[in-house]
mmCIF file with all atom_site columns, C-alpha atoms in Angstrom:
data_model
loop_
_atom_site.group_PDB
_atom_site.id
_atom_site.type_symbol
_atom_site.label_atom_id
_atom_site.label_alt_id
_atom_site.label_comp_id
_atom_site.label_asym_id
_atom_site.label_entity_id
_atom_site.label_seq_id
_atom_site.pdbx_PDB_ins_code
_atom_site.Cartn_x
_atom_site.Cartn_y
_atom_site.Cartn_z
_atom_site.occupancy
_atom_site.B_iso_or_equiv
_atom_site.pdbx_formal_charge
_atom_site.auth_seq_id
_atom_site.auth_comp_id
_atom_site.auth_asym_id
_atom_site.auth_atom_id
_atom_site.pdbx_PDB_model_num
ATOM 1   C CA . MET A 1 1   ? 168.103 -10.613 12.052  1.00 25.00 ? 426 MET A CA 1
ATOM 2   C CA . VAL A 1 2   ? 164.402 -11.358 11.958  1.00 27.00 ? 427 VAL A CA 1
ATOM 3   C CA . PHE A 1 3   ? 163.065 -14.426 13.728  1.00 31.00 ? 428 PHE A CA 1
ATOM 4   C CA . SER A 1 4   ? 159.536 -15.718 13.535  1.00 29.00 ? 429 SER A CA 1
ATOM 5   C CA . CYS A 1 5   ? 157.886 -18.916 14.649  1.00 28.00 ? 430 CYS A CA 1
ATOM 6   C CA . SER A 1 6   ? 154.517 -20.184 13.469  1.00 27.00 ? 431 SER A CA 1
ATOM 7   C CA . PHE A 1 7   ? 152.808 -23.379 14.595  1.00 27.00 ? 432 PHE A CA 1
ATOM 8   C CA . ILE A 1 8   ? 150.870 -25.780 12.402  1.00 24.00 ? 433 ILE A CA 1
ATOM 9   C CA . SER A 1 9   ? 149.529 -28.547 14.642  1.00 23.00 ? 434 SER A CA 1
ATOM 10  C CA . GLU A 1 10  ? 152.706 -29.624 16.463  1.00 26.00 ? 435 GLU A CA 1
ATOM 11  C CA . ILE A 1 11  ? 155.109 -28.463 13.766  1.00 21.00 ? 436 ILE A CA 1
ATOM 12  C CA . CYS A 1 12  ? 157.177 -25.326 14.302  1.00 26.00 ? 437 CYS A CA 1
ATOM 13  C CA . VAL A 1 13  ? 158.604 -23.438 11.347  1.00 25.00 ? 438 VAL A CA 1
ATOM 14  C CA . LEU A 1 14  ? 161.555 -21.253 12.305  1.00 31.00 ? 439 LEU A CA 1
ATOM 15  C CA . SER A 1 15  ? 162.743 -18.575 9.896   1.00 30.00 ? 440 SER A CA 1
ATOM 16  C CA . THR A 1 16  ? 166.049 -16.733 10.167  1.00 34.00 ? 441 THR A CA 1
ATOM 17  C CA . PHE A 1 17  ? 167.211 -14.084 7.690   1.00 29.00 ? 442 PHE A CA 1
ATOM 18  C CA . LEU A 1 18  ? 170.827 -12.917 7.692   1.00 31.00 ? 443 LEU A CA 1
ATOM 19  C CA . GLN A 1 19  ? 173.205 -11.046 5.407   1.00 30.00 ? 444 GLN A CA 1
ATOM 20  C CA . ASN A 1 20  ? 176.777 -12.230 5.034   1.00 34.00 ? 445 ASN A CA 1
ATOM 21  C CA . SER A 1 21  ? 179.923 -10.131 4.727   1.00 34.00 ? 446 SER A CA 1
ATOM 22  C CA . GLU A 1 22  ? 179.867 -10.369 0.917   1.00 40.00 ? 447 GLU A CA 1
ATOM 23  C CA . ASN A 1 23  ? 176.502 -8.550  0.791   1.00 33.00 ? 448 ASN A CA 1
ATOM 24  C CA . THR A 1 24  ? 174.782 -11.633 -0.588  1.00 40.00 ? 449 THR A CA 1
ATOM 25  C CA . ASP A 1 25  ? 171.402 -12.374 0.951   1.00 42.00 ? 450 ASP A CA 1
ATOM 26  C CA . ILE A 1 26  ? 171.407 -15.925 2.268   1.00 39.00 ? 451 ILE A CA 1
ATOM 27  C CA . GLN A 1 27  ? 168.100 -16.994 3.757   1.00 43.00 ? 452 GLN A CA 1
ATOM 28  C CA . LYS A 1 28  ? 168.032 -20.043 5.969   1.00 43.00 ? 453 LYS A CA 1
ATOM 29  C CA . TRP A 1 29  ? 164.919 -21.665 7.290   1.00 40.00 ? 454 TRP A CA 1
ATOM 30  C CA . LEU A 1 30  ? 165.037 -24.142 10.165  1.00 39.00 ? 455 LEU A CA 1
ATOM 31  C CA . GLN A 1 31  ? 161.989 -26.373 9.958   1.00 40.00 ? 456 GLN A CA 1
ATOM 32  C CA . ASN A 1 32  ? 161.397 -28.658 12.934  1.00 39.00 ? 457 ASN A CA 1
ATOM 33  C CA . LEU A 1 33  ? 159.174 -29.652 15.830  1.00 34.00 ? 458 LEU A CA 1
ATOM 34  C CA . LYS A 1 34  ? 157.721 -27.535 18.590  1.00 34.00 ? 459 LYS A CA 1
ATOM 35  C CA . ALA A 1 35  ? 160.180 -27.407 21.519  1.00 38.00 ? 460 ALA A CA 1
ATOM 36  C CA . TYR A 1 36  ? 162.721 -27.629 18.686  1.00 41.00 ? 461 TYR A CA 1
ATOM 37  C CA . PHE A 1 37  ? 165.983 -28.845 20.234  1.00 43.00 ? 462 PHE A CA 1
ATOM 38  C CA . PHE A 1 38  ? 166.373 -28.002 23.926  1.00 49.00 ? 463 PHE A CA 1
ATOM 39  C CA . PHE A 1 39  ? 167.203 -31.630 24.788  1.00 47.00 ? 464 PHE A CA 1
ATOM 40  C CA . VAL A 1 40  ? 169.075 -33.925 22.398  1.00 57.00 ? 465 VAL A CA 1
ATOM 41  C CA . PHE A 1 41  ? 169.583 -37.565 23.304  1.00 51.00 ? 466 PHE A CA 1
ATOM 42  C CA . PHE A 1 42  ? 172.896 -39.248 22.534  1.00 52.00 ? 467 PHE A CA 1
ATOM 43  C CA . SER A 1 43  ? 174.730 -42.432 23.501  1.00 55.00 ? 468 SER A CA 1
ATOM 44  C CA . PHE A 1 44  ? 178.074 -44.240 23.636  1.00 52.00 ? 469 PHE A CA 1
ATOM 45  C CA . SER A 1 45  ? 177.500 -45.980 20.314  1.00 59.00 ? 470 SER A CA 1
ATOM 46  C CA . GLY A 1 46  ? 176.296 -42.792 18.618  1.00 62.00 ? 471 GLY A CA 1
ATOM 47  C CA . ARG A 1 47  ? 172.726 -41.590 18.188  1.00 72.00 ? 472 ARG A CA 1
ATOM 48  C CA . ARG A 1 48  ? 171.216 -39.768 15.231  1.00 76.00 ? 473 ARG A CA 1
ATOM 49  C CA . MET A 1 49  ? 170.273 -36.228 16.086  1.00 77.00 ? 474 MET A CA 1
ATOM 50  C CA . PHE A 1 50  ? 166.563 -35.547 16.492  1.00 73.00 ? 475 PHE A CA 1
ATOM 51  C CA . PRO A 1 51  ? 164.989 -33.222 15.595  1.00 75.00 ? 476 PRO A CA 1
ATOM 52  C CA . VAL A 1 52  ? 167.013 -33.190 12.393  1.00 80.00 ? 477 VAL A CA 1
ATOM 53  C CA . PHE A 1 53  ? 168.989 -30.024 11.656  1.00 84.00 ? 478 PHE A CA 1
ATOM 54  C CA . LYS A 1 54  ? 167.665 -28.785 8.306   1.00 85.00 ? 479 LYS A CA 1
ATOM 55  C CA . VAL A 1 55  ? 168.387 -25.559 6.428   1.00 85.00 ? 480 VAL A CA 1
ATOM 56  C CA . SER A 1 56  ? 167.159 -23.885 3.259   1.00 83.00 ? 481 SER A CA 1
ATOM 57  C CA . ILE A 1 57  ? 169.733 -21.664 1.587   1.00 85.00 ? 482 ILE A CA 1
ATOM 58  C CA . THR A 1 58  ? 169.375 -19.012 -1.118  1.00 83.00 ? 483 THR A CA 1
ATOM 59  C CA . GLY A 1 59  ? 171.758 -16.409 -2.505  1.00 84.00 ? 484 GLY A CA 1
ATOM 60  C CA . LEU A 1 60  ? 174.663 -18.682 -3.385  1.00 86.00 ? 485 LEU A CA 1
ATOM 61  C CA . ASP A 1 61  ? 176.412 -18.542 -6.754  1.00 88.00 ? 486 ASP A CA 1
ATOM 62  C CA . PRO A 1 62  ? 174.683 -21.403 -8.598  1.00 92.00 ? 487 PRO A CA 1
ATOM 63  C CA . ASN A 1 63  ? 177.839 -22.215 -10.574 1.00 94.00 ? 488 ASN A CA 1
ATOM 64  C CA . ALA A 1 64  ? 180.308 -22.101 -7.668  1.00 92.00 ? 489 ALA A CA 1
ATOM 65  C CA . MET A 1 65  ? 181.284 -25.090 -5.539  1.00 93.00 ? 490 MET A CA 1
ATOM 66  C CA . TYR A 1 66  ? 180.456 -25.191 -1.838  1.00 92.00 ? 491 TYR A CA 1
ATOM 67  C CA . THR A 1 67  ? 181.046 -27.570 1.055   1.00 94.00 ? 492 THR A CA 1
ATOM 68  C CA . LEU A 1 68  ? 178.635 -27.589 4.012   1.00 94.00 ? 493 LEU A CA 1
ATOM 69  C CA . LEU A 1 69  ? 179.951 -28.370 7.488   1.00 94.00 ? 494 LEU A CA 1
ATOM 70  C CA . LEU A 1 70  ? 178.212 -28.717 10.843  1.00 93.00 ? 495 LEU A CA 1
ATOM 71  C CA . ASP A 1 71  ? 179.761 -28.517 14.298  1.00 93.00 ? 496 ASP A CA 1
ATOM 72  C CA . PHE A 1 72  ? 178.580 -27.825 17.837  1.00 92.00 ? 497 PHE A CA 1
ATOM 73  C CA . ALA A 1 73  ? 179.862 -25.041 20.088  1.00 92.00 ? 498 ALA A CA 1
ATOM 74  C CA . GLN A 1 74  ? 179.660 -25.373 23.879  1.00 92.00 ? 499 GLN A CA 1
ATOM 75  C CA . VAL A 1 75  ? 177.831 -22.173 24.804  1.00 91.00 ? 500 VAL A CA 1
ATOM 76  C CA . ASP A 1 76  ? 178.525 -21.654 28.512  1.00 92.00 ? 501 ASP A CA 1
ATOM 77  C CA . ASN A 1 77  ? 180.741 -22.673 31.427  1.00 94.00 ? 502 ASN A CA 1
ATOM 78  C CA . HIS A 1 78  ? 178.110 -24.701 33.270  1.00 92.00 ? 503 HIS A CA 1
ATOM 79  C CA . ARG A 1 79  ? 177.208 -28.307 33.774  1.00 92.00 ? 504 ARG A CA 1
ATOM 80  C CA . TRP A 1 80  ? 173.410 -28.547 33.948  1.00 88.00 ? 505 TRP A CA 1
ATOM 81  C CA . LYS A 1 81  ? 171.119 -30.634 36.152  1.00 87.00 ? 506 LYS A CA 1
ATOM 82  C CA . TYR A 1 82  ? 167.373 -31.222 36.337  1.00 82.00 ? 507 TYR A CA 1
ATOM 83  C CA . VAL A 1 83  ? 165.925 -30.150 39.706  1.00 85.00 ? 508 VAL A CA 1
ATOM 84  C CA . ASN A 1 84  ? 162.235 -29.873 40.656  1.00 84.00 ? 509 ASN A CA 1
ATOM 85  C CA . GLY A 1 85  ? 161.050 -29.877 37.074  1.00 77.00 ? 510 GLY A CA 1
ATOM 86  C CA . GLU A 1 86  ? 163.536 -27.402 35.641  1.00 81.00 ? 511 GLU A CA 1
ATOM 87  C CA . TRP A 1 87  ? 167.118 -27.194 34.418  1.00 82.00 ? 512 TRP A CA 1
ATOM 88  C CA . VAL A 1 88  ? 169.581 -25.229 36.546  1.00 88.00 ? 513 VAL A CA 1
ATOM 89  C CA . ALA A 1 89  ? 173.310 -24.634 36.413  1.00 90.00 ? 514 ALA A CA 1
ATOM 90  C CA . GLY A 1 90  ? 174.932 -27.321 38.544  1.00 87.00 ? 515 GLY A CA 1
ATOM 91  C CA . GLY A 1 91  ? 178.643 -26.742 38.599  1.00 89.00 ? 516 GLY A CA 1
ATOM 92  C CA . LYS A 1 92  ? 181.597 -25.963 36.394  1.00 93.00 ? 517 LYS A CA 1
ATOM 93  C CA . ALA A 1 93  ? 181.660 -27.319 32.858  1.00 91.00 ? 518 ALA A CA 1
ATOM 94  C CA . GLU A 1 94  ? 184.004 -30.105 31.874  1.00 89.00 ? 519 GLU A CA 1
ATOM 95  C CA . PRO A 1 95  ? 186.737 -29.296 29.340  1.00 87.00 ? 520 PRO A CA 1
ATOM 96  C CA . ALA A 1 96  ? 185.233 -29.013 25.878  1.00 82.00 ? 521 ALA A CA 1
ATOM 97  C CA . ALA A 1 97  ? 185.208 -32.236 23.888  1.00 77.00 ? 522 ALA A CA 1
ATOM 98  C CA . PRO A 1 98  ? 187.644 -32.472 20.962  1.00 78.00 ? 523 PRO A CA 1
ATOM 99  C CA . ASN A 1 99  ? 186.273 -30.316 18.175  1.00 76.00 ? 524 ASN A CA 1
ATOM 100 C CA . SER A 1 100 ? 184.680 -32.479 15.487  1.00 84.00 ? 525 SER A CA 1
ATOM 101 C CA . VAL A 1 101 ? 183.164 -31.324 12.226  1.00 91.00 ? 526 VAL A CA 1
ATOM 102 C CA . TYR A 1 102 ? 180.547 -33.194 10.224  1.00 92.00 ? 527 TYR A CA 1
ATOM 103 C CA . ILE A 1 103 ? 180.892 -32.823 6.453   1.00 94.00 ? 528 ILE A CA 1
ATOM 104 C CA . HIS A 1 104 ? 177.606 -33.088 4.585   1.00 95.00 ? 529 HIS A CA 1
ATOM 105 C CA . PRO A 1 105 ? 177.875 -36.157 2.309   1.00 96.00 ? 530 PRO A CA 1
ATOM 106 C CA . ASP A 1 106 ? 176.763 -34.169 -0.757  1.00 97.00 ? 531 ASP A CA 1
ATOM 107 C CA . SER A 1 107 ? 179.842 -31.940 -0.417  1.00 97.00 ? 532 SER A CA 1
ATOM 108 C CA . PRO A 1 108 ? 181.373 -30.426 -2.405  1.00 96.00 ? 533 PRO A CA 1
ATOM 109 C CA . ASN A 1 109 ? 178.583 -29.420 -4.743  1.00 97.00 ? 534 ASN A CA 1
ATOM 110 C CA . PHE A 1 110 ? 177.311 -26.534 -6.825  1.00 96.00 ? 535 PHE A CA 1
ATOM 111 C CA . GLY A 1 111 ? 175.373 -23.679 -5.261  1.00 92.00 ? 536 GLY A CA 1
ATOM 112 C CA . ALA A 1 112 ? 172.445 -24.678 -7.473  1.00 95.00 ? 537 ALA A CA 1
ATOM 113 C CA . HIS A 1 113 ? 172.359 -28.048 -5.714  1.00 97.00 ? 538 HIS A CA 1
ATOM 114 C CA . TRP A 1 114 ? 172.296 -26.552 -2.215  1.00 92.00 ? 539 TRP A CA 1
ATOM 115 C CA . MET A 1 115 ? 169.538 -24.089 -3.167  1.00 89.00 ? 540 MET A CA 1
ATOM 116 C CA . ARG A 1 116 ? 167.320 -26.644 -4.918  1.00 92.00 ? 541 ARG A CA 1
ATOM 117 C CA . GLU A 1 117 ? 165.689 -27.948 -1.735  1.00 90.00 ? 542 GLU A CA 1
ATOM 118 C CA . PRO A 1 118 ? 166.204 -27.916 2.047   1.00 87.00 ? 543 PRO A CA 1
ATOM 119 C CA . THR A 1 119 ? 169.467 -29.549 3.094   1.00 89.00 ? 544 THR A CA 1
ATOM 120 C CA . SER A 1 120 ? 169.126 -32.114 5.855   1.00 89.00 ? 545 SER A CA 1
ATOM 121 C CA . PHE A 1 121 ? 171.858 -33.219 8.258   1.00 90.00 ? 546 PHE A CA 1
ATOM 122 C CA . SER A 1 122 ? 169.902 -36.358 9.116   1.00 87.00 ? 547 SER A CA 1
ATOM 123 C CA . LYS A 1 123 ? 172.928 -38.683 9.205   1.00 89.00 ? 548 LYS A CA 1
ATOM 124 C CA . VAL A 1 124 ? 174.984 -36.846 11.815  1.00 88.00 ? 549 VAL A CA 1
ATOM 125 C CA . LYS A 1 125 ? 175.505 -38.973 14.950  1.00 87.00 ? 550 LYS A CA 1
ATOM 126 C CA . LEU A 1 126 ? 176.247 -37.711 18.459  1.00 86.00 ? 551 LEU A CA 1
ATOM 127 C CA . THR A 1 127 ? 178.181 -39.640 21.091  1.00 83.00 ? 552 THR A CA 1
ATOM 128 C CA . ASN A 1 128 ? 179.563 -39.107 24.598  1.00 81.00 ? 553 ASN A CA 1
ATOM 129 C CA . LYS A 1 129 ? 182.722 -41.130 23.934  1.00 78.00 ? 554 LYS A CA 1
ATOM 130 C CA . LEU A 1 130 ? 185.639 -40.582 21.573  1.00 73.00 ? 555 LEU A CA 1
ATOM 131 C CA . ASN A 1 131 ? 185.123 -43.617 19.369  1.00 66.00 ? 556 ASN A CA 1
ATOM 132 C CA . GLY A 1 132 ? 185.788 -42.395 15.842  1.00 62.00 ? 557 GLY A CA 1
ATOM 133 C CA . GLY A 1 133 ? 183.586 -43.388 12.946  1.00 65.00 ? 558 GLY A CA 1
ATOM 134 C CA . GLY A 1 134 ? 182.825 -39.801 11.984  1.00 70.00 ? 559 GLY A CA 1
ATOM 135 C CA . GLN A 1 135 ? 180.663 -39.224 15.057  1.00 84.00 ? 560 GLN A CA 1
ATOM 136 C CA . ILE A 1 136 ? 180.506 -35.946 16.979  1.00 86.00 ? 561 ILE A CA 1
ATOM 137 C CA . MET A 1 137 ? 181.540 -36.160 20.640  1.00 86.00 ? 562 MET A CA 1
ATOM 138 C CA . LEU A 1 138 ? 179.690 -33.994 23.175  1.00 87.00 ? 563 LEU A CA 1
ATOM 139 C CA . ASN A 1 139 ? 179.795 -33.753 26.967  1.00 87.00 ? 564 ASN A CA 1
ATOM 140 C CA . SER A 1 140 ? 176.655 -34.967 28.717  1.00 86.00 ? 565 SER A CA 1
ATOM 141 C CA . LEU A 1 141 ? 174.595 -32.327 30.570  1.00 88.00 ? 566 LEU A CA 1
ATOM 142 C CA . HIS A 1 142 ? 176.289 -29.450 28.736  1.00 90.00 ? 567 HIS A CA 1
ATOM 143 C CA . LYS A 1 143 ? 174.609 -26.891 26.497  1.00 90.00 ? 568 LYS A CA 1
ATOM 144 C CA . TYR A 1 144 ? 175.465 -26.666 22.798  1.00 89.00 ? 569 TYR A CA 1
ATOM 145 C CA . GLU A 1 145 ? 174.626 -24.612 19.736  1.00 90.00 ? 570 GLU A CA 1
ATOM 146 C CA . PRO A 1 146 ? 174.805 -26.010 16.185  1.00 89.00 ? 571 PRO A CA 1
ATOM 147 C CA . ARG A 1 147 ? 176.917 -24.005 13.727  1.00 91.00 ? 572 ARG A CA 1
ATOM 148 C CA . LEU A 1 148 ? 176.609 -24.176 9.958   1.00 90.00 ? 573 LEU A CA 1
ATOM 149 C CA . HIS A 1 149 ? 179.731 -23.434 7.901   1.00 92.00 ? 574 HIS A CA 1
ATOM 150 C CA . ILE A 1 150 ? 179.372 -22.743 4.175   1.00 91.00 ? 575 ILE A CA 1
ATOM 151 C CA . VAL A 1 151 ? 182.762 -23.084 2.480   1.00 93.00 ? 576 VAL A CA 1
ATOM 152 C CA . LYS A 1 152 ? 183.102 -21.666 -1.029  1.00 91.00 ? 577 LYS A CA 1
ATOM 153 C CA . VAL A 1 153 ? 185.777 -23.627 -2.865  1.00 89.00 ? 578 VAL A CA 1
ATOM 154 C CA . SER A 1 154 ? 187.621 -21.965 -5.756  1.00 74.00 ? 579 SER A CA 1
ATOM 155 C CA . CYS A 1 155 ? 188.877 -24.214 -8.549  1.00 62.00 ? 580 CYS A CA 1
ATOM 156 C CA . ARG A 1 156 ? 191.405 -21.574 -9.606  1.00 67.00 ? 581 ARG A CA 1
ATOM 157 C CA . SER A 1 157 ? 193.306 -21.443 -6.342  1.00 60.00 ? 582 SER A CA 1
ATOM 158 C CA . ASP A 1 158 ? 193.514 -22.889 -2.860  1.00 63.00 ? 583 ASP A CA 1
ATOM 159 C CA . ARG A 1 159 ? 191.654 -19.875 -1.484  1.00 67.00 ? 584 ARG A CA 1
ATOM 160 C CA . LYS A 1 160 ? 188.452 -20.648 0.398   1.00 71.00 ? 585 LYS A CA 1
ATOM 161 C CA . SER A 1 161 ? 185.731 -18.352 1.682   1.00 85.00 ? 586 SER A CA 1
ATOM 162 C CA . VAL A 1 162 ? 183.990 -19.510 4.864   1.00 87.00 ? 587 VAL A CA 1
ATOM 163 C CA . MET A 1 163 ? 180.637 -18.192 6.096   1.00 87.00 ? 588 MET A CA 1
ATOM 164 C CA . THR A 1 164 ? 179.502 -19.338 9.538   1.00 88.00 ? 589 THR A CA 1
ATOM 165 C CA . TYR A 1 165 ? 175.964 -19.168 10.919  1.00 86.00 ? 590 TYR A CA 1
ATOM 166 C CA . SER A 1 166 ? 174.716 -20.152 14.348  1.00 83.00 ? 591 SER A CA 1
ATOM 167 C CA . PHE A 1 167 ? 171.153 -20.323 15.589  1.00 77.00 ? 592 PHE A CA 1
ATOM 168 C CA . VAL A 1 168 ? 170.332 -19.447 19.194  1.00 80.00 ? 593 VAL A CA 1
ATOM 169 C CA . GLU A 1 169 ? 166.909 -21.032 18.722  1.00 77.00 ? 594 GLU A CA 1
ATOM 170 C CA . THR A 1 170 ? 168.527 -24.465 18.339  1.00 80.00 ? 595 THR A CA 1
ATOM 171 C CA . GLN A 1 171 ? 170.580 -24.535 21.546  1.00 84.00 ? 596 GLN A CA 1
ATOM 172 C CA . PHE A 1 172 ? 170.158 -27.791 23.438  1.00 84.00 ? 597 PHE A CA 1
ATOM 173 C CA . ILE A 1 173 ? 171.368 -29.732 26.463  1.00 84.00 ? 598 ILE A CA 1
ATOM 174 C CA . ALA A 1 174 ? 172.974 -33.054 25.544  1.00 84.00 ? 599 ALA A CA 1
ATOM 175 C CA . VAL A 1 175 ? 171.483 -35.852 27.660  1.00 82.00 ? 600 VAL A CA 1
ATOM 176 C CA . THR A 1 176 ? 171.719 -39.632 27.896  1.00 78.00 ? 601 THR A CA 1
ATOM 177 C CA . ALA A 1 177 ? 168.161 -39.868 29.270  1.00 72.00 ? 602 ALA A CA 1
ATOM 178 C CA . TYR A 1 178 ? 165.221 -37.467 28.995  1.00 64.00 ? 603 TYR A CA 1
ATOM 179 C CA . GLN A 1 179 ? 164.058 -35.948 32.282  1.00 66.00 ? 604 GLN A CA 1
ATOM 180 C CA . ASN A 1 180 ? 160.811 -34.446 30.981  1.00 62.00 ? 605 ASN A CA 1
ATOM 181 C CA . GLU A 1 181 ? 157.975 -36.886 30.159  1.00 67.00 ? 606 GLU A CA 1
ATOM 182 C CA . GLU A 1 182 ? 156.314 -34.454 27.741  1.00 63.00 ? 607 GLU A CA 1
ATOM 183 C CA . ILE A 1 183 ? 159.521 -34.100 25.723  1.00 60.00 ? 608 ILE A CA 1
ATOM 184 C CA . THR A 1 184 ? 159.962 -37.881 25.767  1.00 59.00 ? 609 THR A CA 1
ATOM 185 C CA . SER A 1 185 ? 156.447 -38.432 24.386  1.00 64.00 ? 610 SER A CA 1
ATOM 186 C CA . LEU A 1 186 ? 156.835 -35.695 21.772  1.00 59.00 ? 611 LEU A CA 1
ATOM 187 C CA . LYS A 1 187 ? 160.111 -37.045 20.431  1.00 57.00 ? 612 LYS A CA 1
ATOM 188 C CA . ILE A 1 188 ? 158.966 -40.673 20.404  1.00 61.00 ? 613 ILE A CA 1
ATOM 189 C CA . LYS A 1 189 ? 155.846 -39.636 18.493  1.00 65.00 ? 614 LYS A CA 1
ATOM 190 C CA . HIS A 1 190 ? 157.744 -37.766 15.770  1.00 57.00 ? 615 HIS A CA 1
ATOM 191 C CA . ASN A 1 191 ? 161.125 -39.508 15.645  1.00 57.00 ? 616 ASN A CA 1
ATOM 192 C CA . PRO A 1 192 ? 161.145 -42.228 12.932  1.00 60.00 ? 617 PRO A CA 1
ATOM 193 C CA . PHE A 1 193 ? 164.065 -43.919 14.709  1.00 58.00 ? 618 PHE A CA 1
ATOM 194 C CA . ALA A 1 194 ? 162.010 -44.303 17.908  1.00 56.00 ? 619 ALA A CA 1
ATOM 195 C CA . LYS A 1 195 ? 159.283 -46.477 16.387  1.00 52.00 ? 620 LYS A CA 1
ATOM 196 C CA . ALA A 1 196 ? 160.197 -49.402 18.674  1.00 48.00 ? 621 ALA A CA 1
ATOM 197 C CA . PHE A 1 197 ? 159.450 -47.277 21.745  1.00 47.00 ? 622 PHE A CA 1
ATOM 198 C CA . LEU A 1 198 ? 156.103 -46.202 20.273  1.00 47.00 ? 623 LEU A CA 1
ATOM 199 C CA . ASP A 1 199 ? 155.091 -49.771 19.409  1.00 48.00 ? 624 ASP A CA 1
ATOM 200 C CA . ALA A 1 200 ? 155.973 -50.933 22.936  1.00 44.00 ? 625 ALA A CA 1
ATOM 201 C CA . LYS A 1 201 ? 153.821 -48.225 24.527  1.00 47.00 ? 626 LYS A CA 1
ATOM 202 C CA . GLU A 1 202 ? 150.837 -49.142 22.326  1.00 46.00 ? 627 GLU A CA 1
ATOM 203 C CA . ARG A 1 203 ? 150.896 -52.835 23.313  1.00 45.00 ? 628 ARG A CA 1
#
């Protein structure tokens, strides 16, 4: 796996190249902000994920059908806390939240569709309560890693091929309030759903 990160102004372009078990090169680019994920804000009613998880995929069979899924794996056994300007392990993790999977709304679709342009998971919502509605439940102050599942669906049988990719670079701590003022300012500046906060600060 080769990982590189280049900065253009405040934009970070992350590139990850992997080979799957079928010897098909599938290249995925994660294109997001500097300080990419590390903290992701969520709420009881459900909050859209920001930065948005976005991937570019090549190497699929353009005529085959695929479904894209996204879930979040709890990556350690710690509950985290913010102390003296840094995050430290602060106790044993809570039991993992019920596993939820987000199905990309364009699914299922042809490989040609998924390879045409970057695929954005901009509509996924994160919550800290089990309230249905297709939202993903996470435990507050726990660390997570997004996982992309590419499911190849065969029309000739019920057989499905699943390829799973995770990205260490996108690990984050789920929070209900940001502890770092720089991160708060950065996300308000670039998050289109935080325009109300930006307008209030400019008054």
